[in-house]
Amino acid sequence: MPWLQLLPAWFAVAIGALIQGTIGFGIALIAAPLLLLIKPELIPGPMMFATFFLTSLTWWRERHAVHWRDIGWAWVGRIAGTLAGTAAMVALPSQLLISTMGLLIVVAAVMSLNIRPFHPSQKVLGAAGFLSGVMGTMTSAGGPPMLLALQHVSGSRLRATLGAFFTLGIVISLASLTVIDRFGWEEAWQGMSFVPAILLGFSLSNRLLTRINKEWLRRLALVFSGGSGLMIVLGSLSRWIAENIL
């Protein structure tokens, strides 16, 4: 990837890692729209591979706060959602797939802005895990459904539980992408190129955990990601119209 494209991509990944390290999710919502615009092949495999390092670090940092009961049913749903997302990636044409990815990012941002207090049941956690599997496998942005399900818990428990859930979920999503030949050594090396940005953002999040307005940061990230996702949808649709109608 040319340096002029790589630098803004690195910046987006670092900012996303900072946000996710602080509030528990956000890297894919920030970085995925820009990466789709720069080089669609970076989504989902390379982005997901890079995110694995971030979720593992978050999980380890706050491992004492993981709530495994929250993860159990959600992970069952994640497996089913991963299979559904993988099937969609095989069935959809490339332009429609990119449009769908952009639309899912917009939906994810809107879902995350629209939080209502509630306590999740096993069915809610399973459904959230399923949606996370579909969205995560197709776009690498699988956080919002789980955020909606777990938004009532404390900050450390949320970050730790999401970190554990995403780490395990990414493994199965990458395995599914490998089966359909959408992830291999080339995609892994592309993902590795973003690891320095991941480490930078995560290290900064350690310093900002108690110093930043997390709600303001979360809403700013969601507005940005929603707008970027909309740009992806409109851009993909305009290309399709130019190629098939005009």
Coordinates of C-alpha atoms in Angstrom, one line a residue:
M1 CA 0.0 0.0 0.0
P2 CA 1.4 3.5 -0.9
W3 CA 2.6 5.6 2.0
L4 CA 0.1 8.4 1.2
Q5 CA -2.7 5.8 1.8
L6 CA -1.0 3.9 4.6
L7 CA -0.5 7.0 6.9
P8 CA -4.2 8.0 7.1
A9 CA -5.1 4.3 7.6
W10 CA -2.6 4.0 10.4
F11 CA -3.9 7.2 12.0
A12 CA -7.5 5.8 11.9
V13 CA -6.4 2.5 13.4
A14 CA -4.5 4.2 16.2
I15 CA -7.5 6.5 17.0
G16 CA -9.8 3.5 16.9
A17 CA -7.5 1.5 19.2
L18 CA -7.4 4.5 21.6
I19 CA -11.2 4.6 21.7
Q20 CA -11.7 0.9 22.0
G21 CA -9.1 0.7 24.8
T22 CA -11.0 3.4 26.6
I23 CA -14.6 2.5 26.2
G24 CA -14.5 -1.2 25.1
F25 CA -15.3 -1.0 21.3
G26 CA -14.8 1.4 18.4
I27 CA -11.8 0.5 16.3
A28 CA -13.7 -1.1 13.5
L29 CA -16.3 1.6 13.4
I30 CA -13.5 4.2 13.1
A31 CA -11.1 2.4 10.9
A32 CA -13.2 0.2 8.7
P33 CA -15.0 2.9 6.7
L34 CA -11.7 4.6 5.8
L35 CA -10.0 1.3 4.9
L36 CA -13.0 0.4 2.7
L37 CA -12.6 3.6 0.9
I38 CA -8.8 3.3 0.5
K39 CA -8.6 -0.5 -0.2
P40 CA -11.7 -2.7 0.3
E41 CA -9.5 -5.8 0.5
L42 CA -8.4 -4.7 4.0
I43 CA -11.9 -5.5 5.3
P44 CA -12.7 -7.7 6.9
G45 CA -9.7 -10.1 7.2
P46 CA -6.6 -7.8 7.7
M47 CA -8.5 -5.4 9.9
M48 CA -9.9 -8.3 12.0
F49 CA -6.4 -9.9 12.3
A50 CA -5.0 -6.6 13.6
T51 CA -7.9 -6.1 16.0
F52 CA -7.1 -9.5 17.5
F53 CA -4.0 -8.0 19.2
L54 CA -6.1 -5.1 20.6
T55 CA -8.8 -7.3 22.0
S56 CA -6.3 -9.7 23.6
L57 CA -4.5 -6.8 25.2
T58 CA -7.7 -5.3 26.6
W59 CA -8.8 -8.7 27.9
W60 CA -5.5 -9.3 29.6
R61 CA -5.3 -5.8 31.1
E62 CA -8.7 -6.2 32.9
R63 CA -8.9 -10.0 33.0
H64 CA -10.1 -9.8 36.6
A65 CA -13.3 -8.1 35.5
V66 CA -14.4 -10.6 32.8
H67 CA -18.0 -11.9 33.4
W68 CA -18.0 -15.3 31.7
R69 CA -21.8 -15.8 32.2
D70 CA -22.3 -12.9 29.8
I71 CA -20.1 -14.5 27.2
G72 CA -21.5 -18.0 27.1
W73 CA -24.8 -17.5 25.3
A74 CA -23.4 -14.6 23.3
W75 CA -20.7 -16.8 21.9
V76 CA -23.2 -19.5 20.8
G77 CA -24.9 -16.7 18.9
R78 CA -21.6 -15.5 17.5
I79 CA -20.8 -18.9 16.0
A80 CA -24.2 -19.0 14.2
G81 CA -23.8 -15.3 13.1
T82 CA -20.3 -16.0 11.8
L83 CA -21.7 -18.8 9.5
A84 CA -24.5 -16.5 8.3
G85 CA -22.0 -13.7 7.6
T86 CA -19.7 -16.0 5.7
A87 CA -22.5 -17.3 3.6
A88 CA -23.5 -13.7 2.7
M89 CA -20.0 -12.9 1.6
V90 CA -20.0 -15.9 -0.7
A91 CA -23.4 -15.1 -2.2
L92 CA -23.3 -11.3 -2.7
P93 CA -21.6 -9.6 -5.7
S94 CA -18.6 -7.4 -4.9
Q95 CA -20.3 -4.0 -5.2
L96 CA -23.4 -5.1 -3.4
L97 CA -21.1 -6.6 -0.7
I98 CA -19.3 -3.3 -0.2
S99 CA -22.6 -1.4 -0.1
T100 CA -23.9 -3.9 2.5
M101 CA -20.8 -3.5 4.6
G102 CA -21.2 0.3 4.6
L103 CA -24.9 0.0 5.4
L104 CA -24.1 -2.3 8.3
I105 CA -21.6 0.2 9.7
V106 CA -24.3 2.9 9.6
V107 CA -26.8 0.6 11.3
A108 CA -24.1 -0.3 13.9
A109 CA -23.5 3.4 14.6
V110 CA -27.2 4.2 15.0
M111 CA -27.7 1.2 17.2
S112 CA -24.9 2.3 19.5
L113 CA -26.2 5.9 19.7
N114 CA -29.7 4.7 20.7
I115 CA -29.0 2.9 24.0
R116 CA -31.8 2.3 26.5
P117 CA -31.2 0.9 30.0
F118 CA -32.1 -2.8 30.3
H119 CA -30.8 -6.1 31.7
P120 CA -30.2 -8.8 29.1
S121 CA -31.6 -12.3 29.2
Q122 CA -30.0 -15.3 27.7
K123 CA -32.1 -14.8 24.5
V124 CA -30.9 -11.2 24.3
L125 CA -27.3 -12.2 24.7
G126 CA -27.7 -14.9 22.1
A127 CA -29.3 -12.5 19.6
A128 CA -26.6 -9.9 20.3
G129 CA -23.9 -12.5 19.7
F130 CA -25.6 -13.6 16.4
L131 CA -25.8 -10.0 15.1
S132 CA -22.2 -9.4 16.2
G133 CA -21.1 -12.5 14.3
V134 CA -22.8 -11.4 11.1
M135 CA -21.6 -7.8 11.3
G136 CA -18.1 -8.7 12.6
T137 CA -17.5 -11.3 9.9
M138 CA -18.6 -9.0 7.1
T139 CA -17.2 -5.7 8.3
S140 CA -15.1 -6.4 11.4
A141 CA -17.5 -4.1 13.2
G142 CA -19.2 -6.5 15.6
G143 CA -19.3 -4.4 18.7
P144 CA -22.6 -2.5 18.7
P145 CA -25.0 -5.4 19.3
M146 CA -22.9 -6.6 22.3
L147 CA -22.6 -3.0 23.6
L148 CA -26.4 -2.7 23.5
A149 CA -26.7 -6.0 25.5
L150 CA -24.0 -5.1 28.1
Q151 CA -24.5 -1.3 28.4
H152 CA -25.7 -1.6 32.0
V153 CA -22.4 -3.0 33.4
S154 CA -19.4 -1.1 34.8
G155 CA -16.6 0.2 32.5
S156 CA -14.0 -2.3 33.5
R157 CA -16.4 -5.3 33.2
L158 CA -17.6 -4.1 29.8
R159 CA -14.1 -3.6 28.4
A160 CA -12.9 -7.0 29.8
T161 CA -16.0 -9.0 28.8
L162 CA -16.1 -7.5 25.3
G163 CA -12.3 -8.1 25.0
A164 CA -12.7 -11.8 25.8
F165 CA -15.8 -12.1 23.6
F166 CA -14.1 -10.4 20.6
T167 CA -10.9 -12.3 20.9
L168 CA -12.7 -15.7 20.8
G169 CA -15.1 -14.4 18.1
I170 CA -12.3 -13.2 15.9
V171 CA -10.6 -16.6 15.9
I172 CA -13.7 -18.3 14.6
S173 CA -14.5 -15.5 12.1
L174 CA -10.9 -15.7 10.7
A175 CA -11.3 -19.5 10.4
S176 CA -14.5 -19.1 8.4
L177 CA -12.9 -16.5 6.2
T178 CA -10.0 -18.9 5.6
V179 CA -12.4 -21.6 4.5
I180 CA -13.9 -19.3 1.7
D181 CA -10.4 -18.2 0.7
R182 CA -10.8 -14.6 2.1
F183 CA -8.0 -14.8 4.6
G184 CA -4.5 -16.2 4.3
W185 CA -0.8 -15.2 4.7
E186 CA -1.2 -12.1 2.6
E187 CA -4.1 -10.8 4.6
A188 CA -2.3 -11.7 7.8
W189 CA 0.8 -9.6 6.7
Q190 CA -1.5 -6.7 5.8
G191 CA -3.0 -6.9 9.2
M192 CA 0.4 -7.0 10.9
S193 CA 1.3 -3.7 9.3
F194 CA -1.3 -2.1 11.5
V195 CA -0.1 -3.6 14.8
P196 CA 2.2 -0.7 15.6
A197 CA -0.8 1.7 15.4
I198 CA -2.8 -0.7 17.6
L199 CA 0.0 -0.7 20.2
L200 CA 0.2 3.1 20.1
G201 CA -3.5 3.6 20.5
F202 CA -3.8 1.0 23.3
S203 CA -0.8 2.5 25.3
L204 CA -2.5 5.9 25.1
S205 CA -5.8 4.5 26.3
N206 CA -4.0 3.3 29.5
R207 CA -3.2 6.9 30.2
L208 CA -6.7 8.2 29.4
L209 CA -8.9 5.7 31.2
T210 CA -9.6 8.0 34.1
R211 CA -9.1 11.4 32.3
I212 CA -11.4 11.5 29.4
N213 CA -15.2 12.0 29.0
K214 CA -16.0 8.5 27.6
E215 CA -19.6 9.4 26.6
W216 CA -18.4 12.4 24.5
L217 CA -15.7 10.3 22.9
R218 CA -18.1 7.4 22.1
R219 CA -20.7 9.7 20.5
L220 CA -18.1 11.5 18.4
A221 CA -16.7 8.2 17.1
L222 CA -20.2 7.0 16.2
V223 CA -21.1 10.2 14.3
F224 CA -17.8 9.9 12.3
S225 CA -18.3 6.2 11.6
G226 CA -21.9 6.6 10.6
G227 CA -21.1 9.4 8.2
S228 CA -18.2 7.3 6.8
G229 CA -20.4 4.3 6.3
L230 CA -22.9 6.4 4.5
M231 CA -20.2 7.6 2.2
I232 CA -19.3 4.0 1.4
V233 CA -22.9 3.2 0.5
L234 CA -23.3 6.2 -1.7
G235 CA -19.9 5.7 -3.4
S236 CA -20.6 2.1 -4.1
L237 CA -24.1 2.8 -5.5
S238 CA -22.8 5.6 -7.7
R239 CA -20.2 3.2 -9.2
W240 CA -22.8 0.6 -9.8
I241 CA -25.1 3.1 -11.5
A242 CA -22.2 4.3 -13.7
E243 CA -21.3 0.8 -14.7
N244 CA -24.7 -0.6 -15.3
I245 CA -27.1 2.2 -16.2
L246 CA -25.2 5.2 -17.6

